[in-house]
Structure formats: structure tokens, C-alpha cells
Short mmCIF file of C-alpha atoms in Angstrom, two decimals:
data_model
loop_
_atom_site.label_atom_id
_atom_site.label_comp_id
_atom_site.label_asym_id
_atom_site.label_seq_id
_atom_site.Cartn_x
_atom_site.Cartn_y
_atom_site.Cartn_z
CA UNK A 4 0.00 0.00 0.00
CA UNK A 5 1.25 3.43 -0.75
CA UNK A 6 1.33 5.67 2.27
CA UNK A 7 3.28 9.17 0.83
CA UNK A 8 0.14 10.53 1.14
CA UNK A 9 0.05 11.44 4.90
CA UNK A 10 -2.28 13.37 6.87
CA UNK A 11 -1.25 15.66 9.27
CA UNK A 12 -2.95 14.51 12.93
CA UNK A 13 -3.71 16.07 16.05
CA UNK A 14 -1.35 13.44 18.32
CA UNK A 15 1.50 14.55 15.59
CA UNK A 16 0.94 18.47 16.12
CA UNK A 17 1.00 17.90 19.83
CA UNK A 18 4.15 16.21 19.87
CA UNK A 19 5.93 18.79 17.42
CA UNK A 20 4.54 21.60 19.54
CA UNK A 21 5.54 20.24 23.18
CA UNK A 22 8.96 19.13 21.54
CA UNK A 23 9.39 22.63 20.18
CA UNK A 24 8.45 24.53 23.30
CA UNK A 25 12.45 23.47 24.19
CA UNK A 26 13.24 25.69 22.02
CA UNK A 27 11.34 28.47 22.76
CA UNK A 28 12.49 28.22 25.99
CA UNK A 29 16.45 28.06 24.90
CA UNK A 30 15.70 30.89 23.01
CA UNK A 31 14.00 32.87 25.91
CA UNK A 32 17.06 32.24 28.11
CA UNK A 33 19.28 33.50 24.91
CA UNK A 34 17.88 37.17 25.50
CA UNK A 35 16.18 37.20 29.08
CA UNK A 36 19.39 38.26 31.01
CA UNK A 37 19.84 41.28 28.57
CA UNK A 38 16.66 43.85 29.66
CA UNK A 39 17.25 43.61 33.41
CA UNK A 40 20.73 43.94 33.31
CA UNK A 41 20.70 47.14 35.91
CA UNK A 42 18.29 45.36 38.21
CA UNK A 43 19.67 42.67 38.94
CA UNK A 44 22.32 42.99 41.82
CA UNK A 45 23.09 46.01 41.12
CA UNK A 46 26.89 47.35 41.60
CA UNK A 47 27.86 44.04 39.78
CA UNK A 48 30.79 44.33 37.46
CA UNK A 49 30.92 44.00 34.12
CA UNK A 50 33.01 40.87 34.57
CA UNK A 51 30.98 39.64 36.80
CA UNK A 52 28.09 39.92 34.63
CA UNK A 53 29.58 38.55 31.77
CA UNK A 54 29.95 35.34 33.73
CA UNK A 55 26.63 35.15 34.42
CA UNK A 56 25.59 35.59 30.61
CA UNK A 57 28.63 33.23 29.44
CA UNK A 58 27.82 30.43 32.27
CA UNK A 59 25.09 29.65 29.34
CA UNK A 60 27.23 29.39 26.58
CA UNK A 61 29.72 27.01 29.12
CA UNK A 62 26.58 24.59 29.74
CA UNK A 63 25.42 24.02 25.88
CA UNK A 64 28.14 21.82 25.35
CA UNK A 65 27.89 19.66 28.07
CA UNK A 66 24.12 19.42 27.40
CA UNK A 67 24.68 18.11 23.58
CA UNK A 68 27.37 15.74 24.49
CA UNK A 69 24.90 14.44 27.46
CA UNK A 70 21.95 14.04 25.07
CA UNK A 71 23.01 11.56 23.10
CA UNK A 72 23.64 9.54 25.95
CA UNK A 73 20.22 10.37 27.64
CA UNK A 74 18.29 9.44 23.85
CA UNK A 75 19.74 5.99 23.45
CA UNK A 76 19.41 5.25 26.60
CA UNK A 77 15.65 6.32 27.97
CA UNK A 78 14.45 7.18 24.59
CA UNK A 79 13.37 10.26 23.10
CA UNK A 80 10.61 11.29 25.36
CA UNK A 81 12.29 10.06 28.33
CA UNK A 82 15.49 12.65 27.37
CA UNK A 83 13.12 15.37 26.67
CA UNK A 84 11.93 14.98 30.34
CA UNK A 85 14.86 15.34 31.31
CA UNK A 86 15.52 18.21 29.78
CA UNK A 87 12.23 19.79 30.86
CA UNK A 88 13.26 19.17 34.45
CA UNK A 89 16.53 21.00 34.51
CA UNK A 90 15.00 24.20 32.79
CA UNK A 91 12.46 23.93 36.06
CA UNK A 92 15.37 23.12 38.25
CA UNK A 93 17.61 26.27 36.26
CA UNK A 94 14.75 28.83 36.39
CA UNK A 95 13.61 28.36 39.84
CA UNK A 96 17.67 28.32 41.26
CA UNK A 97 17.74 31.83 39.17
CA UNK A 98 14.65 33.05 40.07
CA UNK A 99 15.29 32.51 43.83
CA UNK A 100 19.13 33.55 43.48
CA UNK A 101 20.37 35.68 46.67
CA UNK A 102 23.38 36.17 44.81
CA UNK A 103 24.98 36.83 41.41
CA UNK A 104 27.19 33.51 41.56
CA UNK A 105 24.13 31.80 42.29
CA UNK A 106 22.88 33.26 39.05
CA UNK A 107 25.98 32.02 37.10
CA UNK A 108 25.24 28.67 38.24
CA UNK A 109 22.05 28.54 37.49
CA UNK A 110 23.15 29.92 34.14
CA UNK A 111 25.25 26.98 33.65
CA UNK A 112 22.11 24.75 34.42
CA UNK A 113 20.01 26.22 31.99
CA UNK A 114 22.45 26.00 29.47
CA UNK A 115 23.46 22.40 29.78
CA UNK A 116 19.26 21.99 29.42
CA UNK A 117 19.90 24.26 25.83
CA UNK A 118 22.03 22.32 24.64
CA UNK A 119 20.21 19.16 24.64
CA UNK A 120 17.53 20.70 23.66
CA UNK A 121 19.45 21.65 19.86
CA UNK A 122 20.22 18.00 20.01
CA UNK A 123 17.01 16.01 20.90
CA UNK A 124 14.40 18.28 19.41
CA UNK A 125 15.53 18.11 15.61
CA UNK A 126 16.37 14.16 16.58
CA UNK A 127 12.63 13.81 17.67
CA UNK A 128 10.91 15.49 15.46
CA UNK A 129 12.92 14.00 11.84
CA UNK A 130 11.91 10.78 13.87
CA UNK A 131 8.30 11.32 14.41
CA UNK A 132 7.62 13.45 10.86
CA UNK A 133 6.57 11.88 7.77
CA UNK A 134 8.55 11.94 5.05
CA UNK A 135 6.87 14.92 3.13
CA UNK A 136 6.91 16.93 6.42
CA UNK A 137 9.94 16.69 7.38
CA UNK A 138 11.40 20.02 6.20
CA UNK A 139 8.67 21.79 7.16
CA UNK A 140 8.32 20.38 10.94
CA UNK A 141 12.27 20.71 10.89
CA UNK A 142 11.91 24.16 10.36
CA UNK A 143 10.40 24.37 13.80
CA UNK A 144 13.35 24.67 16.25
CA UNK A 145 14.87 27.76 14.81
CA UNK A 146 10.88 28.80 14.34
CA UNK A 147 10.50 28.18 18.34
CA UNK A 148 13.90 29.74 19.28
CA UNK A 149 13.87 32.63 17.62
CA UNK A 150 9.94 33.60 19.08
CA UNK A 151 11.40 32.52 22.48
CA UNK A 152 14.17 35.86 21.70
CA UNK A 153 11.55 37.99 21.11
CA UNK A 154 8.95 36.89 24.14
CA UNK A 155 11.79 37.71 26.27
CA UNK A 156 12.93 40.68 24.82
CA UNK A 157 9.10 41.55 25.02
CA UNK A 158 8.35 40.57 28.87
CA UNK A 159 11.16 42.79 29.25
CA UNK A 160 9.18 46.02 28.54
CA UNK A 161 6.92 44.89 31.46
CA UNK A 162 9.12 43.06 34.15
CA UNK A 163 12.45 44.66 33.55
CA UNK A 164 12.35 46.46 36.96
CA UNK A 165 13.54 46.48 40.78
CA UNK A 166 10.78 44.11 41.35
CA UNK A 167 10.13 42.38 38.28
CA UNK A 168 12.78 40.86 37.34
CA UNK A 169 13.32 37.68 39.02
CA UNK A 170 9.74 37.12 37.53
CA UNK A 171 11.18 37.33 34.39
CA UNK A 172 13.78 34.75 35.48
CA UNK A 173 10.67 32.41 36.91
CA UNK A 174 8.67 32.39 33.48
CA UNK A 175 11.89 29.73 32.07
CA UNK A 176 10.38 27.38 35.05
CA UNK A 177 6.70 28.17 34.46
CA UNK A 178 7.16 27.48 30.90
CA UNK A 179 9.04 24.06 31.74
CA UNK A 180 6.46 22.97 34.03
CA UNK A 181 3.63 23.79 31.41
CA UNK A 182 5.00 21.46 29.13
CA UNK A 183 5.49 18.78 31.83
CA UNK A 184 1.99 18.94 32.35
CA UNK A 185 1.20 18.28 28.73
CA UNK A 186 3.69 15.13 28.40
CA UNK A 187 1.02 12.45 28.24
CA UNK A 188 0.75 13.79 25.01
CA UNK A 189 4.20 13.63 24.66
CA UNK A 190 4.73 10.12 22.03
CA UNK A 191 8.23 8.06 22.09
CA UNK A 192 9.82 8.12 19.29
CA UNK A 193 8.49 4.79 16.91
CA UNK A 194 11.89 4.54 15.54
CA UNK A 195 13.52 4.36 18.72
CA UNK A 196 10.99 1.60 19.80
CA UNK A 197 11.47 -0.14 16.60
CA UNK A 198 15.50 -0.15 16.96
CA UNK A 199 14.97 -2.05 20.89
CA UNK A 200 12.40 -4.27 19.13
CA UNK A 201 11.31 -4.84 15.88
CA UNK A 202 7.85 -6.22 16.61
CA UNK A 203 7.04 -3.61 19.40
CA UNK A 204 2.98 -2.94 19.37
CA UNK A 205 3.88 -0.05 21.24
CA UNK A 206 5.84 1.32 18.33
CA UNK A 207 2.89 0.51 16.13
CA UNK A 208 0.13 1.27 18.01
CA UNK A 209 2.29 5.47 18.32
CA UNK A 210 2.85 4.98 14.18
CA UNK A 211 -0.75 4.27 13.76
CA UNK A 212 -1.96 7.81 15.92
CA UNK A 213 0.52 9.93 14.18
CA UNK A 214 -0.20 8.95 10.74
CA UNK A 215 -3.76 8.28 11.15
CA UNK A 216 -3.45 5.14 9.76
CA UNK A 217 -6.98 2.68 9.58
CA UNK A 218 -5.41 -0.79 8.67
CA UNK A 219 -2.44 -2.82 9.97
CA UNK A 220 -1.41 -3.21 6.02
CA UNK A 221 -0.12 0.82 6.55
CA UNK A 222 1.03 0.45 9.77
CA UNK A 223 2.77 -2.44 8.38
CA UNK A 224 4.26 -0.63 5.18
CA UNK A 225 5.96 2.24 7.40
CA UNK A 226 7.32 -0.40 10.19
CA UNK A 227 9.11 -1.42 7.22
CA UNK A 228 10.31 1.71 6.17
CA UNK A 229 11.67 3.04 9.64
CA UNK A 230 13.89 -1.13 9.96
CA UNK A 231 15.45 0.04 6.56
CA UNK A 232 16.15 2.90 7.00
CA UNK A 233 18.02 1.70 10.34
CA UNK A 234 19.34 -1.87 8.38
CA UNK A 235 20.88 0.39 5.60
CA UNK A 236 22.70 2.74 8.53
CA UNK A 237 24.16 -0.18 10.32
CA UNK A 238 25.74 -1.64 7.32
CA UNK A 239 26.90 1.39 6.00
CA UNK A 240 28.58 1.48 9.53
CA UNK A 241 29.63 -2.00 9.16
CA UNK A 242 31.31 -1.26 5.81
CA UNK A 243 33.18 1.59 7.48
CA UNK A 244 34.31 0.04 9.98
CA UNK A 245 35.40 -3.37 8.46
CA UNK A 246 37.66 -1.50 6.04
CA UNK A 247 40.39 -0.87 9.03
CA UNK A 248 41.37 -2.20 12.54
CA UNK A 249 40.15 1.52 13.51
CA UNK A 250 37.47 3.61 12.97
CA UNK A 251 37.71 6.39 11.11
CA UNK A 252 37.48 10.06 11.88
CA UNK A 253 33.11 11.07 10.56
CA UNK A 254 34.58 15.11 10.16
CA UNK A 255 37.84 13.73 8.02
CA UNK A 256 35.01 11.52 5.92
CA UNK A 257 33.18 14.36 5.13
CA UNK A 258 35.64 16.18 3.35
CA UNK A 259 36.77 13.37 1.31
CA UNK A 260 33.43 12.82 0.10
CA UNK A 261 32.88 14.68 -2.88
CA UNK A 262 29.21 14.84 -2.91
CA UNK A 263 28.82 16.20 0.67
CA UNK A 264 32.20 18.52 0.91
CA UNK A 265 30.84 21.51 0.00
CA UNK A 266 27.35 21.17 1.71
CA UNK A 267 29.74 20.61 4.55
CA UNK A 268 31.94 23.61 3.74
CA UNK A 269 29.14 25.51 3.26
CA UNK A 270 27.47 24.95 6.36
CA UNK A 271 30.81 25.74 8.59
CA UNK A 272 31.13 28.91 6.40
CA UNK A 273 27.18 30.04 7.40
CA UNK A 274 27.89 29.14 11.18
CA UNK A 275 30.99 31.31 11.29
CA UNK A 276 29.72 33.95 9.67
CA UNK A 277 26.65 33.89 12.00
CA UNK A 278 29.40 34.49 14.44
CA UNK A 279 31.40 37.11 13.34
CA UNK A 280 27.88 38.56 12.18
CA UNK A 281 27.88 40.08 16.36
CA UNK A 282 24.07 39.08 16.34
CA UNK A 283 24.77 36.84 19.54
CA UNK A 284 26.01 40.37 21.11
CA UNK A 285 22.91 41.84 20.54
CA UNK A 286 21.25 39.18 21.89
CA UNK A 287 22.91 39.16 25.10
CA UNK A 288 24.56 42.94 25.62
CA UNK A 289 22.42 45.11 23.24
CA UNK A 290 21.17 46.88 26.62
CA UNK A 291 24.47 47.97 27.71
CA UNK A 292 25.41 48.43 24.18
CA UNK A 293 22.98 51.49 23.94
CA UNK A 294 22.92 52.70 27.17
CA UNK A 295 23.41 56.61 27.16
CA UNK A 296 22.73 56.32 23.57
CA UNK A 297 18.94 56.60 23.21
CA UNK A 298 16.18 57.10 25.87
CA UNK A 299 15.66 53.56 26.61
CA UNK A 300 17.78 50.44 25.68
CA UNK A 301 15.04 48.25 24.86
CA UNK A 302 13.52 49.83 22.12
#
């Protein structure tokens, strides 16, 4: 049975929308510490607060390295509660800080939950999309982390004050716990299921919701799509590694492939010039940037 043509299903939206809501919150911690930069502690130092912005940036890493780990071995859902916890844990430690280092660390927190989240969101959603969605529900994390920017930058008109601000710093756990709440509707990953055991129901019974499928024959027909997919990775892995006693260096691959170099190039080329671009300054120091400059830094 032919099954390209695939509807798009209320189980499926919820799971791309709870999934994305990661990043919306990574993207919320991006900008929040920039509007209530006076308020908060203030006679800080600039080093000081730097730290506290930069803990962030010293946590992503961690975070992707960790979620690999966490996604092979609870599954996909299981890592994305995971992730959902420490952005509660991060936001209430920051919210209830009664000092700037306390800040930094929850920073750090918070960060370590970011960067998982730019690893197990696009993982999770390729996983659950059909094929002829894939792009488009792809196109979701940047979607959901660049809205979470502007929320922030946006609450800070209202809660950038004396008083407000560690309200601003609560909203990353409020927004956590929200999507805790909605987690029943929260599917595993079918392809994950499918790679522990091949004749899970459970996987089928998830493949049959988000498709909207009516007979077995379908569910069937895209069981056997997700096993080949996975059979043709492990022998291409196989292959690999059989050609030598060790395994060879993925990056050095790359390049010696002619047909992905320049996609490759290309992509390292876009990154770094997103970096020397100074949008990330903006981001996090655009306050300070035009302070004494114009009337009020947050326009």
C-alpha cells in the first residue's frame, strides 16, 4: 500500500509543539538576562556579569554531548523529560538567586538543558515526521527559538524592573512545568521503539496515531520503512568500519566525500559567519550596548 500521502494529525501536532516549546524556551534564556541587566544585583561588574551571561554558553556543550547519551538510553521522550526538568530546576535556582554567583550557576544549568535541547528536538521530530513533512516540521526549532528571543525581549518592557525581574527569570520554570503537564501527550519516538524491538505494538500502536493510519497493512508498510532505513545505517557502519582495525574520523570523511564537501563547507562557512555577524552580542549585551545612547535600551 502506498502511504506518501500522509495526513497531518492532532497526536502529531501535539508532539511537534511540546517538543518545540524546548526551544522556545532556549531561546528565551538567549535574551532574558539582557533587559534587566541594571536590576539585577546592582553594583555588579561587568566581569561579573559577563559570567553570568557566558555560564550559558559554558553549559550548551555539556548538554549536547549528554543528550546523546540520555536518547539511546531512555528514549526520546524520556530525554526530553529530562531536559524539561533541569530548565524547572535552572529557572527556579535563578529566580530565587540571593546572589549573582548563584545566578551564574544557574546559568550553567540552563544551558546544559539548551544544549540538549538543539540535540534532541531536531532528533525527535525527523523521527516522528513523515517523510513529506519533514522540512517543514524541521523548520520548527529555529521557528520556536527565535519567538522565544523575542517573548523575552518583550516581557522585558513589562518586568524589567527592581521588582520584576526575578519574575522574568521564573517564566523559564513556568514554561518548563507547562509542558510537563502536557507530556502524556508527549509520544516516544516509533523509531527508537522499533531499533529495541522490531515487533514492538507499542511502536505501532504510536505509528498508527501519528499517521492516522486505519489498517495494519499501513502500519505495516511504514514499520518497514523506519527497519530500513536503520538496516541500511548499520551496514553502512559496518562497511566503514570493516575497512580498518580503527574507525575512522566522521569530520575527516566528510571532506573526502565529494558529494557532501561543499554542503559541509558551506554549512561551517554560514555558522561562522553567523558568528562574526555580532548578532549573539545583541542578543545578550544590546542593553548595555545602547545605554546613554537613546532614551531607553530596549527599544
Amino acid at each position: 500500500l502506498e502511504v506518501d500521502a500522509i495526513t497531518v494529525t492532532t497526536p502529531l501536532i501535539f508532539a511537534v509543539l511540546i517538543a518545540s516549546m524546548l526551544m522556545f524556551n532556549m531561546g528565551y534564556n538567549i535574551s532574558v538576562m539582557n533587559a534587566p541587566e541594571p536590576f539585577v544585583f546592582p553594583g555588579h561588574s561587568t566581569s561579573a556579569w559577563s559570567m553570568a551571561v557566558a555560564a550559558f554558553c559554558v553549559g550548551g556543550p555539556l548538554g549536547a554531548v549528554l543528550a546523546g547519551q540520555w536518547a539511546d538510553q531512555r528514549g526520546r521522550r524520556g530525554a526530553l523529560m529530562i531536559t524539561t526538568w533541569l530548565f524547572i530546576f535552572g529557572g527556579l535556582v535563578q529566580a530565587l538567586a540571593p546572589s549573582l554567583n548563584i545566578v551564574i550557576v544557574a546559568r550553567a544549568i540552563i544551558g546544559v538543558a539548551s544544549g540538549a535541547s538543539t540535540v534532541l528536538v531536531p532528533i525527535y521530530l525527523g523521527e516522528l515526521a513523515p517523510p513529506n513533512l519533514r522540512g517543514v516540521l524541521g523548520t520548527m526549532t529555529q521557528f520556536a527559538l527565535v519567538i522565544g528571543i523575542l517573548v523575552a525581549d518583550l516581557v522585558g518592557f513589562v518586568l524589567a524592573n527592581p521588582t520584576g525581574w526575578r519574575y522574568m527569570f521564573f517564566l523559564t520554570s513556568a514554561m518548563a512545568f507547562f509542558q510537563l503537564l502536557l507530556t502524556p501527550f508527549l509520544l516516544e519516538s516509533p523509531r527508537w521503539l522499533l531499533g529495541r524491538n522490531a515487533n514492538s505494538n507499542k511502536a505501532r500502536f504510536i505509528i498508527k496515531k501519528l499517521r492516522g493510519f486505519r489498517y495494519d497493512e499501513e502500519v505495516e508498510t511504514e514499520v518497514e520503512h523506519y527497519l530500513g532505513a536503520s538496516k541500511s545505517q548499520s551496514c553502512n557502519d559496518s562497511n566503514d568500519n570493516s575497512g580498518g582495525s580503527s574507525a575512522k574520523n566522521p569530520m575527516l570523511e566528510m571532506f573526502q566525500d565529494k558529494k557532501v564537501r561543499l554542503l559541509v563547507i558551506s554549512t561551517l562557512v554560514l555558522q561562522v559567519a553567523n558568528q562574526f555577524s555580532g548578532i549573539n552580542a545583541v542578543f545578550y549585551y544590546s542593553g548595555l550596548f545602547f545605554d546613554g545612547v537613546i532614551e531607553n535600551p530596549l527599544v
